[in-house]
Every structure is written in structure tokens, then in C-alpha cells.
Amino acid sequence: MLAGFLYPVPVHSANNTSVHLAYLQILIDNNLPYAKNITADSIILWEKELEPQLEKDKKYSTLFHLRQLVSGAYAIRGDITIAVDKAHIMYEKAKEMDYDRGFTLSLRAIGDAYLSANMRQQAIDSYTEALNILNTSEDTDDLRIHIFPNLILTLLKIRETDRALVYLKQFEILFDKYPTTSTLFYVSICRAYYYVVINQPDKAQIYITEATKANSKKDYLYMRFILNYLYASYYKQSSQYNLALEKYGNLIKEINPVNSPNQHIQLNLQQAQLLSKIGQTDKACLIYQMTNVLQDSLDNLSYVRQINELRTIYQIDQMEIQNQQERNQTILWGILAVLSLSALITILIFHIRIENKRLRHSKEEQEKAQRHARNSIKTKSLFLSNMSHEIRTPLNALSGFSAILTDDSIDNETRQQCNDIIQQNSELLLNLINDVIDLSSLDMTKLVFNFKKCDAVVICRNVIDTVKKVKQTQADIHFVTTLESLPLLTDDSRLQQLLINLLINATKFTTEGSITLEIRKESDDTAIFSVTDTGCGIPLENQSRIFNRFEKLNEGAQGTGLGLSICQLIVEQIGGKIWIDPKYTAGARFVFTHPIKPDTAATKNEKPQ
């Protein structure tokens, strides 16, 4: 029978925990410090009951919300010192965990404690610091929604209306993003109080009505208190003093001086001030006397609670000291046993390490030989790949224009142009061979650039003429620019190599349509080149890989996959950047920048004198 009687006890306790967690979530979701059936004393009692469960489940956000509510409960009860101590303990815990939400809730708790002590500027500083932390964190809009009402209303109480309006606009943006009933209530309250403070009662009445409708859906005790306080402020500002006194009287009746002594005292003081203003000094003096008695009683009660709290902490510390002494003795015997066992294990480990070192050395020598062999094979393959890819275009140009020179029907001007192009491609071929040798050693820093002043427009026209002669596609190749000339400090052969690579790459994937080379000035410091085609294009998911070495999105296409990686190398060496335009969908568009000012490019890989 006894066992049957005791069995339901833990089940009942677990049920209570679940109920209290549900109540706690209601307070958190609606930004409430208390509710009709959830007093400050109840929240304080929940701390020891719910903290272990929340820590076990690693629900740290809810845990810090609980601690913030507990600190606020002490402040509501008048125990400001304990409230501040609880908030500082929260802050140290958040610092230990490096937890931004914990920092924010700790600072809010400190701000609430200062506000309960009527230290408004300190409260504003704490709320502002909390918002600054949230500016560096993500997914923290819920905490902003919780902090904004107290901050805005406190700023309005000290008449900092401009600053309050800035935060109010941010609060309204959050409401548009998360349009809950409780957020609507607080936004309406802040907006209404703002218009009360700036003496626009007609506009204030609109938002008071809106807040009344929002509160009517759930009618939380705390929200009803704020709403009635706002009505009292509104009546006071609009000189409806009798209605204001009536609201203050109702608020004083609703607030239990035992559960919320600070609020009760503040309301009495505001009622007394209003009575003095309308000439009812006798009633005001009586209220002041009653308030002083209540304040003295509150201070005495607070001191007793703090003393009891210190006694409890002292007793806990004494028990902890005794337990620590017993643990230390147990640990000492354990250490002696571990040391003895460790000595034996150390001897065995020393012997094993000697053997492992010998085996590891042998394995490293074997792996070193294998890496050397793989690197040799890779270097050879890379050399052959670059050679086959890079020399094809200049060889085709040399072959094509040499054949044209044998034609007796061409005029001297055409013959001279062919000679110039042959000379340019001969120099390009020589540079390419030197580059491929550098690439074969996998040391890109050996590439040498000879910077000098060149006309980019002339270079582009020569490149277009060259590619037109060797293209193997029906697509038209165009050069577009609004510039008559564009002097650049560049390596003309490298720039030609870069543009030819991009244009030849475009011809491989554009069987018909058009290929356009364009040059323009982005600014006084930068020129932009682009090669646009109407070919098959490059899927968006593959665009991040196209500049990798040996990357070929179409295995059936000609080439080794080195062209774009070499383009990227050249662009970076001349001080620019290259990318593919993801917004262009009619084919592919490659874009790269080139510095115009001499001091931008001249510092990069100049040829030694």
C-alpha cells in the first residue's frame, strides 16, 4: 500500500514540470514578465525546478529566458540587489559559454533591474548594449522584439523622442516581418505613447484603440496593466484629470503591493503628483505618507530576503567544502594507483614507440619514393598537355597567313599585314613555348611579363583579324567599342594570348550565331574586356569549376582544359580579375578587368633589367 501511495509522486512532479515549462513558453512568446496565474514568486520557485531539465536537454535559449524572468521577478518584488546579482551571474555564464543570446538576455535583465530601481539612463545603456550584440549575430529578431518596447518607452519617459522614434521604426519593420498579436500590441503601445509625449492626443487615440483590440484577444494581466497606464498618461496629457485619476485608482487596486511593491509605489507617487497639480494637496500628502511607509516596509522586507539568501549560500558553501574534502581524498588514492599503473604502461609504450619509429621511417621513405614517381609522371603529362593546347592557334595562323603570302594576286598592303600577323604570332608562339616549359614544372611564378605602353584597341583589332583567319565555325566574330584608342601599360603578347584563348574557346562551342569582343572603360583606373557568344553556354552549377586546370565540361570538345586556367593566370599577373557573367543566359560571357594607371600594373612581375 505504501509503495502504491508513493509511486505517483515522481509522475506528478514530472507533470508539474511540463506544465511549468508550458507556462514559461507563454511568457517568452508574448514577452510577459508575469501573468494572471504566474506571479513573481512562482517564477522564482521555477528556477531550481526547471534549470536542471533545460540544461539536460541543452535548451540554452529557454534556460537564459528563464533566468532573465527570475531576475525580473526579484526586481518586481523589490529585491533589486538580488535581481542585479542574478543578472550578473547570467552574464558570467554566457561569457563562459561564449553565447550571444545569453549575453543579450543578461543585459536585458540588468536593464530591467535598473528600470525597477527608477535608474532609467542605466537601463537604456544596458538595452542599447544588448542591441549592439544582436547586430553581430544572426536569427536574433525575437530578442530585438523583446527589448525594443522597454527601450522605446524608457526613452520616451525621459523625453528623448528622436532617438525613440529611430528604434520605433526598426520595431515596426520587425512587426511587418513577424506580425504576431503580442508584437502588434507593443508596437501600438509604443506608437501611442510617442504621440502622447509629443502632445498629439488625436493620433495617440488611434493607436490606443489598436492596442486595446490586440489585447482583447488574450487579455493578459501585464498587457492590461500597460494599456491602463497608457490611458492614464493619455488622459493626463489631454487635461482629462478626473479620468486620469480614475485610471490610476484602478491600476493601484489591480496591483498587489505584496507581489509588485515597486509598481504599487510608483503608481501612488504619480497619482499624488497629479492631485498636487490640480490643487488637491491634502489627498496628495496623505498618499505620500502612505507611500513612504510602504517604501520603508519594502526595504525591510528586501533586507530580510537578502540576509536569508546569504545564509542559504553560506550553508551550501559549507556542504560543498565538506564534499570537496572527501573527493580530494578519493582522488589522491586514485592518483597513486594511476601513477603506479602509468609507470608500467610507460615502459611498454617506450618499447613500442621504438619499433613504431623504425617502421614509420621505413614507410616514409617508401611513400617519398612513390610521391616522387607520381610527380614525375604528372609533370610530364602536364608539359605535353600544355604544349598541345597552346601552340595550335599560333601555328594555324602561321600556316594560314604563310599560304596567303604565296598568292601572287594579293597587294603589297595585304602582304604587309600578313607579314605583321606572322611576326606577332611567331613572337606569341615563342612566348607560349616558354610558358609551357614553366607550366610543366608546376611553378607559375616563373612566368615573365614585359610591361610597356600599348593601344588596347589596336591589339583587339589584330586579335579579331587573327581569329577570323583560323576560326572553324560559321559564327560571325565582331569587335565592339566606343573608344578610338585606349593606352594601357601591359604585355601586348600576353594580352593577345589571353584574348585569343577566350575567342578560340568561344568558337569551339558556337557553331553559328555571333562572338563579340568588347572593350570599355569602367573608370579612370580600370578597363573591362568581355567575350560574348551565342553558343550552348555553361550551366550555372558548373561555372565555379571552369577555371580549374584540366577541367573540361564537355569531354568531346577539343583541348586539354588548360586554356581558361592560363587565362586566369595571365589576368591575375597583370593585376586584374576574370569571371563568367552568371546573368547572361543566351550563351556564355567571359569578363576580365585590366588596370589603366601605370602604378597598378607596373608593380606586377616586371621583366628584370
XYZ file of C-alpha atoms in Angstrom:
609
model
C 0.000 0.000 0.000
C 2.846 2.369 0.863
C 4.558 1.644 -2.446
C 1.310 2.241 -4.295
C 0.888 5.528 -2.495
C 4.420 6.778 -3.258
C 4.581 5.648 -6.906
C 2.553 8.542 -8.367
C 4.820 11.166 -6.727
C 7.546 11.376 -9.445
C 4.876 11.242 -12.153
C 3.115 14.181 -10.533
C 6.429 16.051 -10.321
C 7.137 15.398 -13.991
C 3.645 16.606 -14.902
C 4.223 19.820 -12.905
C 7.500 20.386 -14.744
C 5.762 20.020 -18.103
C 3.020 22.438 -17.066
C 5.527 24.980 -15.784
C 7.571 24.698 -18.984
C 4.376 25.381 -20.952
C 3.630 28.453 -18.785
C 7.233 29.605 -19.237
C 6.904 29.354 -23.023
C 3.743 31.500 -22.900
C 5.651 34.230 -21.043
C 8.545 34.030 -23.535
C 6.367 34.025 -26.668
C 4.307 37.020 -25.517
C 7.139 38.979 -23.836
C 5.436 38.927 -20.421
C 7.181 39.254 -17.005
C 4.189 37.650 -15.277
C 0.583 36.580 -15.925
C -2.653 36.169 -14.027
C -1.758 32.786 -12.541
C 2.022 33.216 -12.775
C 3.310 35.539 -10.068
C 6.864 36.689 -9.433
C 7.181 34.265 -6.515
C 6.067 31.381 -8.760
C 8.727 32.221 -11.356
C 11.416 32.352 -8.655
C 10.395 28.866 -7.446
C 10.562 27.510 -11.007
C 14.288 28.275 -11.272
C 15.518 25.277 -9.248
C 12.849 23.012 -10.742
C 13.324 23.802 -14.441
C 17.050 24.660 -14.745
C 18.334 21.031 -14.457
C 15.838 19.817 -17.069
C 16.662 22.610 -19.525
C 20.432 22.075 -19.100
C 19.991 18.331 -19.612
C 18.009 18.929 -22.832
C 20.544 21.638 -23.900
C 17.739 24.167 -24.373
C 20.052 27.061 -23.590
C 17.877 29.776 -25.123
C 14.896 28.821 -22.931
C 17.254 28.452 -19.948
C 18.537 32.012 -20.263
C 14.985 33.286 -20.800
C 14.060 31.595 -17.509
C 16.996 33.224 -15.719
C 16.050 36.612 -17.158
C 12.470 36.177 -15.919
C 13.750 35.125 -12.468
C 15.932 38.254 -12.276
C 12.927 40.327 -13.364
C 10.745 38.621 -10.739
C 13.166 39.655 -7.979
C 13.107 43.216 -9.339
C 9.293 43.269 -9.396
C 9.288 42.001 -5.802
C 11.587 44.850 -4.770
C 14.781 42.828 -4.293
C 16.855 44.945 -6.669
C 20.226 43.785 -5.291
C 19.350 40.117 -5.799
C 17.969 40.884 -9.265
C 21.236 42.539 -10.300
C 23.274 39.657 -8.809
C 21.197 37.137 -10.765
C 21.726 39.135 -13.953
C 25.490 39.263 -13.421
C 25.591 35.506 -12.778
C 23.765 35.081 -16.101
C 26.329 37.286 -17.802
C 29.275 35.267 -16.440
C 27.608 32.016 -17.547
C 27.043 33.409 -21.048
C 30.679 34.556 -21.121
C 31.832 31.071 -20.147
C 29.716 29.572 -22.951
C 30.503 32.409 -25.426
C 26.746 32.548 -26.055
C 25.438 35.786 -27.650
C 21.788 35.130 -26.748
C 22.895 34.659 -23.138
C 24.793 37.979 -23.214
C 21.741 39.751 -24.628
C 19.268 38.321 -22.109
C 21.704 39.097 -19.266
C 21.927 42.730 -20.337
C 18.150 42.897 -20.659
C 17.827 41.532 -17.107
C 20.272 44.192 -15.855
C 18.296 46.866 -17.716
C 15.009 45.638 -16.196
C 16.566 45.759 -12.707
C 17.775 49.319 -13.256
C 14.332 50.266 -14.569
C 12.664 48.843 -11.449
C 15.042 50.970 -9.364
C 13.993 54.040 -11.427
C 17.555 54.329 -12.882
C 16.377 54.982 -16.427
C 19.622 56.092 -18.092
C 21.455 52.990 -16.833
C 18.586 50.842 -18.091
C 18.802 52.488 -21.543
C 22.550 51.830 -21.667
C 22.018 48.136 -20.896
C 19.268 47.748 -23.515
C 21.393 49.551 -26.128
C 24.403 47.333 -25.403
C 22.180 44.270 -25.828
C 21.035 45.511 -29.251
C 24.658 46.136 -30.282
C 25.474 42.489 -29.539
C 22.470 41.385 -31.605
C 23.759 43.417 -34.574
C 26.663 40.957 -34.880
C 24.515 37.813 -34.546
C 22.028 36.008 -36.766
C 18.497 34.716 -36.034
C 18.001 37.147 -33.131
C 14.906 39.056 -34.276
C 12.860 37.549 -31.428
C 15.209 39.115 -28.855
C 15.028 42.505 -30.602
C 11.231 42.313 -30.392
C 11.554 41.669 -26.625
C 13.987 44.543 -25.970
C 12.505 47.304 -28.156
C 9.325 48.029 -26.048
C 11.213 48.661 -22.772
C 13.911 50.708 -24.537
C 11.458 52.856 -26.522
C 9.115 53.522 -23.596
C 12.043 54.386 -21.292
C 13.470 56.830 -23.865
C 10.045 58.454 -24.160
C 9.808 58.828 -20.385
C 12.996 60.916 -20.382
C 11.759 62.826 -23.471
C 14.373 61.549 -25.936
C 11.732 61.410 -28.669
C 14.051 61.489 -31.707
C 16.094 58.569 -30.510
C 12.947 56.685 -29.508
C 11.482 57.234 -32.989
C 14.554 55.627 -34.622
C 14.098 52.473 -32.583
C 10.329 52.585 -33.095
C 10.764 52.455 -36.884
C 13.080 49.441 -36.519
C 10.470 47.824 -34.268
C 7.749 48.378 -36.893
C 9.940 46.726 -39.555
C 10.242 43.646 -37.339
C 6.477 43.629 -36.831
C 5.942 43.616 -40.600
C 8.257 40.600 -40.709
C 6.689 38.788 -37.726
C 3.083 40.045 -37.381
C 2.013 38.420 -34.083
C -0.739 39.715 -31.811
C 1.628 40.457 -28.919
C 4.054 42.342 -31.200
C 1.131 44.370 -32.604
C 0.162 45.278 -29.027
C 3.640 46.501 -28.072
C 4.125 48.409 -31.350
C 0.764 50.147 -30.853
C 1.619 50.970 -27.213
C 4.974 52.493 -28.201
C 3.447 54.494 -31.051
C 0.587 55.736 -28.854
C 2.921 56.773 -26.013
C 5.142 58.560 -28.537
C 2.201 60.702 -29.666
C 1.205 61.305 -26.038
C 4.700 62.599 -25.264
C 4.828 64.900 -28.333
C 1.320 66.155 -27.428
C -0.673 64.786 -30.359
C -3.539 63.111 -28.445
C -5.701 62.534 -31.538
C -3.062 60.309 -33.152
C -2.366 58.668 -29.790
C -6.054 57.706 -29.515
C -5.842 55.769 -32.807
C -3.028 53.544 -31.557
C -4.570 53.169 -28.084
C -7.663 51.745 -29.785
C -5.452 49.439 -31.864
C -3.632 48.202 -28.733
C -6.982 47.666 -26.964
C -8.188 45.449 -29.816
C -4.931 43.472 -29.828
C -5.105 42.874 -26.067
C -8.788 41.880 -26.157
C -7.891 38.607 -27.926
C -5.976 37.188 -24.933
C -6.314 39.851 -22.221
C -3.028 39.191 -20.401
C -2.777 40.858 -16.967
C 0.538 42.606 -17.737
C -0.704 43.918 -21.094
C -3.894 45.172 -19.466
C -1.769 46.992 -16.866
C 0.331 48.690 -19.580
C -2.798 49.621 -21.523
C -4.485 51.187 -18.474
C -1.265 53.051 -17.635
C -1.210 54.389 -21.196
C -4.848 55.509 -20.837
C -3.894 57.351 -17.634
C -0.975 59.081 -19.397
C -3.238 59.958 -22.334
C -5.915 61.474 -20.089
C -3.264 63.370 -18.141
C -1.710 64.814 -21.305
C -5.111 65.785 -22.719
C -6.008 67.505 -19.387
C -8.763 64.991 -18.579
C -7.527 64.807 -14.995
C -10.580 63.115 -13.468
C -10.347 60.251 -15.952
C -6.587 60.038 -15.346
C -7.135 59.818 -11.552
C -9.767 57.146 -12.104
C -7.313 55.080 -14.190
C -4.559 55.498 -11.584
C -7.004 54.371 -8.905
C -7.952 51.264 -10.901
C -4.291 50.442 -11.514
C -3.463 50.750 -7.813
C -6.358 48.418 -6.958
C -5.225 45.841 -9.536
C -1.574 45.817 -8.398
C -0.965 43.723 -5.287
C 1.589 45.611 -3.145
C 2.920 42.277 -1.880
C 3.646 40.839 -5.345
C 4.627 44.090 -7.115
C 5.557 46.668 -4.457
C 7.672 48.856 -6.732
C 4.882 49.276 -9.282
C 2.424 49.984 -6.474
C 4.679 52.716 -5.046
C 5.336 54.340 -8.458
C 1.620 54.463 -9.267
C 0.838 56.078 -5.878
C 3.535 58.685 -6.468
C 2.168 59.516 -9.934
C -1.351 59.765 -8.519
C -0.094 62.103 -5.795
C 1.711 64.285 -8.340
C -1.483 64.608 -10.381
C -3.501 65.506 -7.263
C -0.967 68.201 -6.391
C -1.217 69.560 -9.938
C -4.996 70.004 -9.703
C -4.784 71.517 -6.210
C -5.858 68.538 -4.065
C -2.771 68.802 -1.851
C -4.361 67.170 1.211
C -5.012 63.924 -0.640
C -1.575 64.128 -2.224
C 0.139 64.479 1.181
C -1.779 61.513 2.549
C -0.715 59.366 -0.388
C 2.916 60.495 0.018
C 2.831 59.452 3.691
C 1.345 56.048 2.869
C 3.919 55.559 0.121
C 6.825 56.340 2.463
C 5.547 53.778 4.960
C 5.210 51.195 2.182
C 8.721 52.005 0.919
C 10.205 51.501 4.405
C 8.352 48.208 4.749
C 9.574 47.131 1.316
C 13.197 47.974 2.201
C 12.990 45.984 5.439
C 11.470 43.000 3.648
C 14.146 43.189 0.979
C 16.915 43.199 3.597
C 15.430 40.124 5.286
C 15.239 38.274 1.979
C 18.823 39.163 1.106
C 20.073 38.003 4.520
C 18.208 34.701 4.121
C 19.690 34.333 0.644
C 23.204 34.864 2.045
C 22.586 32.313 4.829
C 21.457 29.750 2.287
C 24.514 30.387 0.131
C 26.790 30.037 3.191
C 25.242 26.690 4.156
C 25.566 25.419 0.592
C 29.220 26.511 0.502
C 29.954 24.647 3.759
C 28.417 21.447 2.404
C 30.380 21.886 -0.813
C 33.630 22.252 1.157
C 32.991 19.006 3.048
C 32.161 17.170 -0.155
C 35.267 18.581 -1.814
C 37.480 17.315 1.009
C 36.068 13.815 0.640
C 36.521 13.979 -3.126
C 40.112 15.150 -2.716
C 40.965 12.156 -0.521
C 39.417 9.768 -3.029
C 41.243 11.489 -5.861
C 44.574 11.181 -4.011
C 44.279 7.404 -3.689
C 43.200 7.239 -7.309
C 46.213 9.267 -8.412
C 48.613 6.941 -6.588
C 47.052 3.929 -8.279
C 47.144 5.605 -11.668
C 50.802 6.606 -11.234
C 51.797 3.026 -10.474
C 49.903 1.757 -13.489
C 51.255 4.581 -15.635
C 54.865 3.662 -14.839
C 54.287 0.128 -16.130
C 52.456 1.377 -19.213
C 55.217 3.941 -19.919
C 57.837 1.208 -20.113
C 55.714 -0.741 -22.586
C 54.947 2.361 -24.631
C 58.632 3.294 -24.832
C 59.464 -0.105 -26.279
C 56.558 0.051 -28.742
C 57.485 3.585 -29.855
C 60.995 2.493 -30.756
C 59.576 -0.209 -33.008
C 56.951 2.113 -34.463
C 59.574 4.767 -35.194
C 61.633 2.279 -37.149
C 58.561 1.116 -39.121
C 57.378 4.708 -39.688
C 60.768 5.742 -41.053
C 60.699 2.858 -43.481
C 57.140 3.731 -44.546
C 58.008 7.410 -45.053
C 60.918 6.507 -47.314
C 58.617 4.291 -49.374
C 55.913 6.993 -49.637
C 58.554 9.573 -50.584
C 59.694 7.413 -53.456
C 56.083 6.882 -54.597
C 55.337 10.634 -54.478
C 58.468 11.361 -56.476
C 57.371 8.876 -59.137
C 53.822 10.285 -59.287
C 55.111 13.857 -59.518
C 57.406 12.901 -62.374
C 54.507 11.350 -64.313
C 52.226 14.301 -63.579
C 54.886 16.832 -64.652
C 55.424 15.027 -67.928
C 51.672 14.820 -68.636
C 51.190 18.488 -67.812
C 54.014 19.508 -70.138
C 52.567 17.562 -73.076
C 49.037 18.817 -72.408
C 50.033 22.480 -72.355
C 52.180 22.081 -75.466
C 49.360 20.549 -77.500
C 46.804 23.094 -76.308
C 48.700 26.365 -76.553
C 50.720 26.146 -79.777
C 47.804 25.137 -82.009
C 46.416 28.658 -82.577
C 49.678 30.474 -83.479
C 50.720 27.542 -85.705
C 47.390 27.729 -87.530
C 47.889 31.474 -88.008
C 51.433 30.996 -89.286
C 50.293 28.295 -91.683
C 47.263 30.238 -92.940
C 48.949 33.595 -93.473
C 52.047 31.937 -94.993
C 49.749 30.310 -97.563
C 48.214 33.706 -98.340
C 51.690 35.186 -98.979
C 52.229 32.638 -101.790
C 49.262 34.079 -103.661
C 50.612 36.461 -106.342
C 47.290 38.290 -106.617
C 47.446 39.993 -103.194
C 48.574 43.628 -102.986
C 51.526 44.979 -101.009
C 49.359 46.341 -98.186
C 47.745 42.932 -97.608
C 51.157 41.290 -97.853
C 52.487 43.679 -95.192
C 49.515 42.921 -92.901
C 50.146 39.199 -93.326
C 53.815 39.729 -92.502
C 52.865 41.684 -89.361
C 50.460 38.987 -88.222
C 53.030 36.250 -88.911
C 55.593 38.224 -86.891
C 53.127 38.693 -83.990
C 52.193 35.026 -83.933
C 55.847 33.982 -84.138
C 56.550 36.030 -81.042
C 53.392 34.626 -79.410
C 54.476 31.062 -80.234
C 57.892 31.664 -78.696
C 56.283 33.039 -75.530
C 53.852 30.120 -75.411
C 56.674 27.614 -75.606
C 58.418 29.377 -72.708
C 55.133 29.360 -70.734
C 54.518 25.661 -71.343
C 58.007 24.924 -70.054
C 57.208 26.902 -66.916
C 53.840 25.182 -66.544
C 55.455 21.777 -66.924
C 57.465 22.435 -63.767
C 54.243 23.409 -61.935
C 55.812 26.735 -60.862
C 53.577 29.507 -62.151
C 55.771 32.229 -60.608
C 58.392 31.724 -63.372
C 56.191 33.387 -65.992
C 57.795 36.693 -67.055
C 55.816 39.751 -68.173
C 57.274 42.643 -70.161
C 55.081 45.677 -69.497
C 55.070 48.580 -71.904
C 52.570 51.136 -73.210
C 50.245 49.660 -75.857
C 46.953 50.596 -77.514
C 44.364 48.048 -76.377
C 42.030 48.881 -79.271
C 44.741 48.070 -81.839
C 45.554 44.822 -80.042
C 41.870 43.829 -80.091
C 41.570 44.519 -83.823
C 44.685 42.439 -84.572
C 43.360 39.575 -82.446
C 39.995 39.668 -84.263
C 41.782 39.534 -87.644
C 43.885 36.578 -86.464
C 40.960 34.568 -85.096
C 38.820 35.233 -88.200
C 41.544 33.634 -90.311
C 41.796 30.470 -88.226
C 38.225 30.017 -86.927
C 36.460 26.737 -87.630
C 32.882 27.888 -87.147
C 30.097 29.635 -89.067
C 29.664 32.181 -86.273
C 30.458 35.826 -87.014
C 33.226 37.445 -84.956
C 32.854 41.128 -84.070
C 34.773 43.773 -82.165
C 32.702 46.459 -80.433
C 33.980 49.574 -78.668
C 33.177 53.249 -78.363
C 36.830 54.105 -77.801
C 39.123 55.316 -80.570
C 42.140 54.251 -78.542
C 42.914 53.015 -75.031
C 46.547 53.283 -73.868
C 47.442 50.590 -71.355
C 50.609 49.583 -69.545
C 50.550 45.884 -70.410
C 52.364 42.969 -72.008
C 50.894 43.032 -75.519
C 51.796 39.418 -76.311
C 50.243 38.188 -73.060
C 47.111 40.239 -73.678
C 46.879 38.838 -77.224
C 47.340 35.323 -75.849
C 44.581 35.931 -73.312
C 42.104 37.327 -75.858
C 42.877 34.624 -78.447
C 42.343 31.901 -75.831
C 38.924 33.324 -74.920
C 37.849 33.812 -78.547
C 39.058 30.366 -79.689
C 37.325 28.828 -76.691
C 34.099 30.586 -77.776
C 34.402 29.269 -81.364
C 34.523 25.679 -80.097
C 31.053 25.982 -78.594
C 29.405 28.432 -81.032
C 28.711 26.712 -84.335
C 26.602 29.622 -85.589
C 25.412 32.997 -84.384
C 27.967 35.535 -83.193
C 31.013 36.049 -80.996
C 31.675 39.573 -79.780
C 34.796 41.084 -78.227
C 34.037 44.320 -76.401
C 36.250 46.804 -74.530
C 35.161 49.766 -72.432
C 36.365 51.903 -69.547
C 34.733 51.123 -66.228
C 36.538 54.038 -64.550
C 39.663 56.130 -64.921
C 41.600 53.285 -63.322
C 40.098 50.171 -64.907
C 39.266 48.823 -68.361
C 36.828 45.939 -68.898
C 37.166 43.343 -71.689
C 34.354 40.878 -72.450
C 33.934 37.986 -74.892
C 30.263 37.126 -75.513
C 28.979 34.226 -77.610
C 25.578 32.806 -78.532
C 26.649 29.192 -78.142
C 25.493 26.409 -75.859
C 26.506 28.269 -72.684
C 27.706 26.856 -69.360
C 25.263 25.524 -66.717
C 25.205 27.664 -63.564
C 26.195 24.753 -61.332
C 29.370 24.173 -63.406
C 30.530 27.790 -63.649
C 32.568 27.613 -60.445
C 34.804 24.857 -61.921
C 35.646 26.238 -65.346
C 38.910 27.917 -64.295
C 40.306 24.703 -62.746
C 43.196 23.052 -64.531
C 42.294 20.225 -66.905
C 38.581 20.967 -66.291
C 36.530 20.063 -69.391
C 32.783 20.275 -69.034
C 32.388 18.655 -72.468
C 34.730 15.685 -72.763
C 34.071 15.514 -76.512
C 35.370 19.034 -77.112
C 38.870 19.654 -78.385
C 41.545 20.773 -75.890
C 43.034 19.743 -72.578
C 41.161 22.058 -70.234
C 44.124 24.387 -69.624
C 43.023 27.400 -71.656
C 40.866 29.116 -69.053
C 43.296 28.352 -66.225
C 46.065 30.035 -68.253
C 43.722 32.985 -68.895
C 43.137 33.321 -65.175
C 46.894 33.197 -64.515
C 47.606 35.970 -67.054
C 44.781 38.204 -65.751
C 45.979 37.890 -62.169
C 49.562 38.680 -63.178
C 48.519 41.919 -64.926
C 46.562 42.982 -61.846
C 43.005 42.219 -62.939
C 40.204 39.724 -62.256
C 38.344 37.315 -64.566
C 34.915 35.761 -64.188
C 31.949 34.407 -66.124
C 28.778 36.504 -66.104
C 26.097 34.329 -64.414
C 23.266 36.648 -65.537
C 23.942 36.141 -69.260
C 21.891 33.142 -70.465
C 21.992 33.423 -74.262
C 25.359 31.661 -74.379
C 28.495 32.456 -72.364
C 30.139 35.747 -71.476
C 33.656 35.946 -70.025
C 34.689 39.258 -68.467
C 38.043 40.447 -67.142
C 39.421 43.735 -65.864
C 42.734 45.399 -66.709
C 44.257 48.297 -64.722
C 44.815 51.502 -66.688
C 47.063 53.502 -64.393
C 50.764 52.627 -64.702
C 51.379 52.198 -60.975
C 48.729 49.465 -60.830
C 50.243 47.074 -63.311
C 53.886 48.095 -63.240
C 54.448 46.553 -59.838
C 53.488 43.098 -61.057
C 56.183 40.774 -62.429
C 58.112 43.327 -64.452
C 60.843 41.891 -66.575
C 64.256 42.267 -64.884
C 66.535 44.844 -66.487
